[in-house]
Coordinates of C-alpha atoms in Angstrom, one line a residue:
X477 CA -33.9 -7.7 9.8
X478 CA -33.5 -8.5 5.6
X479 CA -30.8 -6.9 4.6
X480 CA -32.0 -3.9 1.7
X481 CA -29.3 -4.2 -0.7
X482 CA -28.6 -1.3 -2.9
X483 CA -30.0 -1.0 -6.6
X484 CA -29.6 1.1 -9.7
X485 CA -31.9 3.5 -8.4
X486 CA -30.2 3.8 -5.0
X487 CA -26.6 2.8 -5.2
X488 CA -23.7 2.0 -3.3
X489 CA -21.4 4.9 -3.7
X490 CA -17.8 3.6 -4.0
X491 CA -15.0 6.4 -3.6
X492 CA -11.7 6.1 -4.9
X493 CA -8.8 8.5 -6.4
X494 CA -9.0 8.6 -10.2
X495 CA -5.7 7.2 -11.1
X496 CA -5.8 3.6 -13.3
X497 CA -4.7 2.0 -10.6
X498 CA -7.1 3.1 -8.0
X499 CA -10.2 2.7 -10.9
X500 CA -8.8 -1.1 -10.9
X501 CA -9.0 -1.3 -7.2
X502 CA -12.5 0.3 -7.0
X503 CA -14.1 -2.1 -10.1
X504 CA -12.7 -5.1 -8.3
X505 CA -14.5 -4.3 -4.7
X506 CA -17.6 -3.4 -7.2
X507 CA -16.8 -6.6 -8.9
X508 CA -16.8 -9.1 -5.5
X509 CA -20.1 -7.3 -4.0
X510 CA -21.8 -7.7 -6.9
X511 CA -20.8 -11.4 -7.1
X512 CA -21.5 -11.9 -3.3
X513 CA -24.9 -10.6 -3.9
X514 CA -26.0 -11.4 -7.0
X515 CA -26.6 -7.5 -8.0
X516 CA -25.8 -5.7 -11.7
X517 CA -23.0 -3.4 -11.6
X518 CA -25.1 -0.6 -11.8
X519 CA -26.1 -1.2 -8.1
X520 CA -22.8 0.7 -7.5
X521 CA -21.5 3.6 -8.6
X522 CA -17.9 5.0 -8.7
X523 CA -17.3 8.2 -7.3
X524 CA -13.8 9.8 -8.0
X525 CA -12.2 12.2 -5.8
X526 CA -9.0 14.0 -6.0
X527 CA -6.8 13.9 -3.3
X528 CA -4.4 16.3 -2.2
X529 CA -1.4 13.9 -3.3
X530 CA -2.8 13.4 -6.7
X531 CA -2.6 16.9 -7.1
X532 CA 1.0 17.7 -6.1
X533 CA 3.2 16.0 -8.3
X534 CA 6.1 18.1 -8.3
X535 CA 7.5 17.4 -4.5
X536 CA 8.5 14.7 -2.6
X537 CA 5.5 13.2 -0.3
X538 CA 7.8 14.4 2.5
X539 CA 7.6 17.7 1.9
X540 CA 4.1 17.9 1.3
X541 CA 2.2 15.9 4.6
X542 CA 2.8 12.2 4.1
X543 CA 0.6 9.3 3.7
X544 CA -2.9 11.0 4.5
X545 CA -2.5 13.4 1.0
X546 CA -4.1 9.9 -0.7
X547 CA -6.8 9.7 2.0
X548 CA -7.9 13.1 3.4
X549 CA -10.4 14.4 0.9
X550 CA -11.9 10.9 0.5
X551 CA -12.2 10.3 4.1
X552 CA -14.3 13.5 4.2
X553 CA -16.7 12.7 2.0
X554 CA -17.2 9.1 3.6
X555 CA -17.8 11.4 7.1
X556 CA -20.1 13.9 4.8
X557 CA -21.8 10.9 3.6
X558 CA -21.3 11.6 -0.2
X559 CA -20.1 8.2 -0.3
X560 CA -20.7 5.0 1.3
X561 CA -17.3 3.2 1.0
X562 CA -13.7 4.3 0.4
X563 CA -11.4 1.8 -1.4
X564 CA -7.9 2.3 -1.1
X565 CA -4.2 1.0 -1.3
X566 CA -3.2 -0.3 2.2
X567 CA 0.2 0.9 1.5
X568 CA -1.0 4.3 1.4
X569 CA -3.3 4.7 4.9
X570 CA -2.2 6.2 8.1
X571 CA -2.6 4.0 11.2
X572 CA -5.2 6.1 12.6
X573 CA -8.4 6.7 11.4
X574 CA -10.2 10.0 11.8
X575 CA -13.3 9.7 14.2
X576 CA -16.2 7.7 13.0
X577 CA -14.6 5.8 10.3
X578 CA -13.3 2.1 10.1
X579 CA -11.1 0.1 8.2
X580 CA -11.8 -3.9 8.6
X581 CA -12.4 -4.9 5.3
X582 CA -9.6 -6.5 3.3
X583 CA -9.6 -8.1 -0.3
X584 CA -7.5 -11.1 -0.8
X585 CA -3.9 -9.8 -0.9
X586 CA -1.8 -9.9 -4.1
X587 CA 2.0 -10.5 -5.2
X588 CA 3.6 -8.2 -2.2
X589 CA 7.0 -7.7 -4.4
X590 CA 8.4 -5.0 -5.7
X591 CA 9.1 -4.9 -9.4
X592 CA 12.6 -3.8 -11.2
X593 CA 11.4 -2.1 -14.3
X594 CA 13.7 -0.9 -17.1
X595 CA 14.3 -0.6 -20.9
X596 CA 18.2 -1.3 -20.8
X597 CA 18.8 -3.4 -17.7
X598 CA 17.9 -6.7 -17.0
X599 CA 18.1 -6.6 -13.4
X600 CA 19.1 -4.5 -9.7
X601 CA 22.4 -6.2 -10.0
X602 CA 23.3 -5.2 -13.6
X603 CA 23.0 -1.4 -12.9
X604 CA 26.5 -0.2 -14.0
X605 CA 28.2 2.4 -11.9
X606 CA 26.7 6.0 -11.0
X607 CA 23.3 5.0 -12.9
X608 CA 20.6 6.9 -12.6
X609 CA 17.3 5.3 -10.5
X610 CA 14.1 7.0 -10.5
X611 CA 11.7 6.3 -7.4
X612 CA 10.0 8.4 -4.7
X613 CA 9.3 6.1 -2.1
X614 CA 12.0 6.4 1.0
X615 CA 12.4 3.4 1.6
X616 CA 13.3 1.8 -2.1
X617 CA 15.4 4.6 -1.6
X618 CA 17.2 4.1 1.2
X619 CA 17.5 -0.1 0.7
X620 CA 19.1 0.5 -2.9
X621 CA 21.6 2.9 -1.5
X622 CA 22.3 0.4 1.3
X623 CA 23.4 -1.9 -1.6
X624 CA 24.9 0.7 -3.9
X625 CA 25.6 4.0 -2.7
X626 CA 26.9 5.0 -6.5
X627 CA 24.0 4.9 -7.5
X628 CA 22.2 8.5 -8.5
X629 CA 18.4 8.8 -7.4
X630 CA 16.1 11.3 -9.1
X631 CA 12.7 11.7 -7.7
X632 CA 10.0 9.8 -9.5
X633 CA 6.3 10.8 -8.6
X634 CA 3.1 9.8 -10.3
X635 CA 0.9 7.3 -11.2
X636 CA 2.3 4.3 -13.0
X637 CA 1.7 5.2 -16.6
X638 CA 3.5 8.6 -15.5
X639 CA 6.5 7.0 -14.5
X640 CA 6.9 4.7 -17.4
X641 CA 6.5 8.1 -19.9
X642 CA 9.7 9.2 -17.7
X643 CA 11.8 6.1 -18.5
X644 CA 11.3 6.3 -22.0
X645 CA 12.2 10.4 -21.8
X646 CA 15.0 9.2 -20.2
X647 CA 14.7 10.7 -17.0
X648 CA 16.2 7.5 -15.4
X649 CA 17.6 4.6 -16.4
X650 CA 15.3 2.2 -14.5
X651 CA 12.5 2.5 -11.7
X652 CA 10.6 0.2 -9.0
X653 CA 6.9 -0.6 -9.4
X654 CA 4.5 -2.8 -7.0
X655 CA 4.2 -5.9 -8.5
X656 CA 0.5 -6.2 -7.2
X657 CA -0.2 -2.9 -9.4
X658 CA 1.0 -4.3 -12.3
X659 CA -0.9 -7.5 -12.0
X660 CA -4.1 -5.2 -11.2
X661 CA -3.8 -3.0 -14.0
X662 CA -2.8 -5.9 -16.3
X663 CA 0.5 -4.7 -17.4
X664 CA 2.6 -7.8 -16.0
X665 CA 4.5 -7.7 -19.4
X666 CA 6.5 -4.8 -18.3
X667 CA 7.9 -6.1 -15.2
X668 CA 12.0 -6.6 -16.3
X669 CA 12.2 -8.8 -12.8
X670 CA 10.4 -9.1 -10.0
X671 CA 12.3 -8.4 -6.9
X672 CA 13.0 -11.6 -4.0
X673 CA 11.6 -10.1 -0.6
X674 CA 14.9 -11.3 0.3
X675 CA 16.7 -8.6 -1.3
X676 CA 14.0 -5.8 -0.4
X677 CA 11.7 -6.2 1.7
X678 CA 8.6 -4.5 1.0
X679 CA 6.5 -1.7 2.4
X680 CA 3.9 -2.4 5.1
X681 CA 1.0 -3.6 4.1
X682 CA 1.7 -4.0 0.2
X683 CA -0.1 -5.6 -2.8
X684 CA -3.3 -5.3 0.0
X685 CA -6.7 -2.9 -0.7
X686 CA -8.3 -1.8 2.3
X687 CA -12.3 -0.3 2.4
X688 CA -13.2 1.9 5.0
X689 CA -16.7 2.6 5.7
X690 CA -18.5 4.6 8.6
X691 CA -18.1 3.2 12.1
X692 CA -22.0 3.1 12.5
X693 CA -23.0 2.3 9.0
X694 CA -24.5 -1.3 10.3
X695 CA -25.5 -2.1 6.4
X696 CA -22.9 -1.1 5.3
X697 CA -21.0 -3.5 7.7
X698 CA -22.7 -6.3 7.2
X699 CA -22.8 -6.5 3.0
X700 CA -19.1 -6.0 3.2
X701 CA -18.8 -9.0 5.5
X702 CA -19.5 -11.2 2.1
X703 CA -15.7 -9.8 1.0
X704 CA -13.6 -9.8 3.8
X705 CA -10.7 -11.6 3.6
X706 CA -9.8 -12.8 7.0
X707 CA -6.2 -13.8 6.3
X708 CA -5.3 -10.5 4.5
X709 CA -6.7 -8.8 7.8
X710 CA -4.3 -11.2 10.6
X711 CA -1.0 -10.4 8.4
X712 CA -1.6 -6.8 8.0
X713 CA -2.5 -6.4 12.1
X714 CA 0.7 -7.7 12.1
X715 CA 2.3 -5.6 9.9
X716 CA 0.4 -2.1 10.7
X717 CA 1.1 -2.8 14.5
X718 CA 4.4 -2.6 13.7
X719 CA 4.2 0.6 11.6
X720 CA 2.2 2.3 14.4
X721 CA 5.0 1.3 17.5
X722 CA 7.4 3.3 15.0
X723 CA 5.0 5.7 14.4
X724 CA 5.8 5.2 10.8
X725 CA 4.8 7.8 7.7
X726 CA 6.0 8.4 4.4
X727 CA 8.7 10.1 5.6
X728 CA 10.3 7.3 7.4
X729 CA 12.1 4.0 5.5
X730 CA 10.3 1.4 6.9
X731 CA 9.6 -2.2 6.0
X732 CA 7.7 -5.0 7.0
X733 CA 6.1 -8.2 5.8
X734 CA 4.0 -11.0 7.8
X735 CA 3.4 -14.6 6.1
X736 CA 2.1 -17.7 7.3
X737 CA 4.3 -20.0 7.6
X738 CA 2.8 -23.7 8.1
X739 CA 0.6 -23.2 10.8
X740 CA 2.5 -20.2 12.3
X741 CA 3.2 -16.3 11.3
X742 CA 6.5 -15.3 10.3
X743 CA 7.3 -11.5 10.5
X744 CA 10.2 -9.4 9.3
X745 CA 10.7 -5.8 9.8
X746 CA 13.4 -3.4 8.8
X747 CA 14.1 0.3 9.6
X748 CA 16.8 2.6 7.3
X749 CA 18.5 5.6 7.6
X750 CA 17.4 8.0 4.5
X751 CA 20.6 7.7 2.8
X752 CA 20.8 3.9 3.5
X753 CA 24.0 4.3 5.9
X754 CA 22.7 1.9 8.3
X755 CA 20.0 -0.6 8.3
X756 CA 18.7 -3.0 11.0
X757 CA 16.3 -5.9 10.5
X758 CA 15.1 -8.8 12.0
X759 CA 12.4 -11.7 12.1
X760 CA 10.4 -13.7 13.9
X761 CA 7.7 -16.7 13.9
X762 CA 5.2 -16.9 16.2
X763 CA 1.6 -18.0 16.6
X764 CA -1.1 -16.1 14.2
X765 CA -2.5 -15.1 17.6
X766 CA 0.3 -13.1 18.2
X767 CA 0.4 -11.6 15.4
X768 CA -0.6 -7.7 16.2
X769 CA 2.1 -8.3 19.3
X770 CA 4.7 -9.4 16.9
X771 CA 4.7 -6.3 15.4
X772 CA 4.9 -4.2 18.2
X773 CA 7.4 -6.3 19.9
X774 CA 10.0 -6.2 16.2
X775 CA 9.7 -2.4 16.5
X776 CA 10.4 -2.2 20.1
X777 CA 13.3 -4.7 19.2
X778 CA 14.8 -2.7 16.6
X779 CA 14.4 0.4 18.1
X780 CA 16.4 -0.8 20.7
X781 CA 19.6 -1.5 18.8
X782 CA 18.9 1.6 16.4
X783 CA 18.4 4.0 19.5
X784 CA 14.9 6.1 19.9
X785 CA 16.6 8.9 17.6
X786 CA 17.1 6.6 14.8
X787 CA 14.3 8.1 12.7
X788 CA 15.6 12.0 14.0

């Protein structure tokens, strides 16, 4: 059977939040079908929705449901069929997918650091005492206090260009970007230094973009086939495996990265208290056909010596 491609009269409906960030993310899937097939960009269209998260801006994500506020109105309109394909930060998506949807299509994966981002510092270690740090993500949280509990941390919510507007009023002295963001929304120049994964580990799944698409849309299936990136998808079985055997959300510090490693996977996860008190990690290489085992098997390991009420 040929496959019928889309075309400006009847195009492939891309959904994506409306930040700059996520816009980037959507043109670039836009960007690699059109290449794969050999279509005009108006064979696609973008269709922003706003999420539940993008509307709350005042609260920590915590307090408000975790990581499905970036995914739940967009997920419904892939199920309502108002759009064909959801593009989104991996970083961002639950383990779970509601019923009928899939997520098995991953774009190469970019610079997985984390960026130290300031107008007066030149780096994490040159924070003077008692500082001010602006972030809300738990887990920068909780590995900066590890390292210096005298530091003060003020909550830092929005999209990137929000965050930088609150550096410059002064809100805090410096913040934590993705690097991969940056990069995506060409802004590079204001990265003050980018952070070893050494000295924090990132979140699961960083720097990748994910597109979900119904679980019985065959076309749909089969043109984004042409994108896939096969090695993105064997780190980040890895890497969710291990989120899901912690049953991880946004309101637990959790951190893990897979890489190959010759012809082998290395993995290294890490689990925090909130406040940074205690903080166990650990790695391990193994064959890349072990890789969604790995992940399970470092959370089960950690777990261990944290205790099950760790996250309590």
């Amino acid at each position: 059977m040929k496959l019928k491609l889309p075309d400006p009269k009847s195009p492939l409906r891309i959904g994506t939040r409306g930040s700059p960030l996520a816009l980037a993310q959507a043109y670039e899937t836009r960007e690699r079908l059109s290449i794969a097939y050999g279509l005009s960009l108006d064979s696609f269209e973008i269709v922003v929705i706003k999420t539940t998260g993008d509307k709350v801006l005042d609260r920590p994500l915590k307090e408000i449901g975790g990581k499905g506020l970036f995914t739940k109105e967009i997920e419904e309109a892939l199920l309502q069929e108002s759009i064909d394909i959801a593009v989104h930060s991996m970083k961002d998506m639950p383990v779970q997918q509601p019923n009928g949807l899939i997520l098995d299509t991953f774009l190469p994966r970019e610079d997985v650091r984390d960026a130290f981002v300031s107008r007066i510092h030149t780096s994490l270690a040159d924070i003077p005492q008692g500082a001010t740090v602006g972030t809300s993500s738990l887990r920068r949280k909780a590995q900066i206090m590890s390292k210096r509990p005298d530091l003060k941390i003020v909550e830092f919510r929005g999209n990137v260009q929000t965050r930088l507007k609150k550096l410059d009023d002064g809100v805090a002295e410096c913040t934590f970007l993705a690097v991969a963001g940056l990069n995506r929304l060409k802004m590079e120049d204001i990265i003050t230094a980018p952070i070893s994964t050494d000295e924090m580990l990132p979140a699961v799944a960083q720097g990748a973009i994910g597109i979900e698409r119904r679980e019985k849309d065959i076309k749909v299936a089969t043109m984004l086939e042409a994108i896939h990136n096969s090695a993105t998808g064997l780190l980040l079985s890895a890497e969710r495996a291990f989120l899901e055997a912690l049953d991880g959300s946004c309101e637990t510090p959790i951190a893990g990265l897979a890489e190959f490693k010759n012809e082998n996977l290395r993995f290294r996860g890490e689990i925090l208290k909130t406040d940074g008190s205690e903080v166990f990690s650990d790695e391990q290489v193994v064959s890349k056909e072990d890789a969604t085992l790995v992940g399970i098997e470092m959370a089960q390991k950690l777990l261990s010596q944290a205790g099950n009420d760790f996250f309590s």
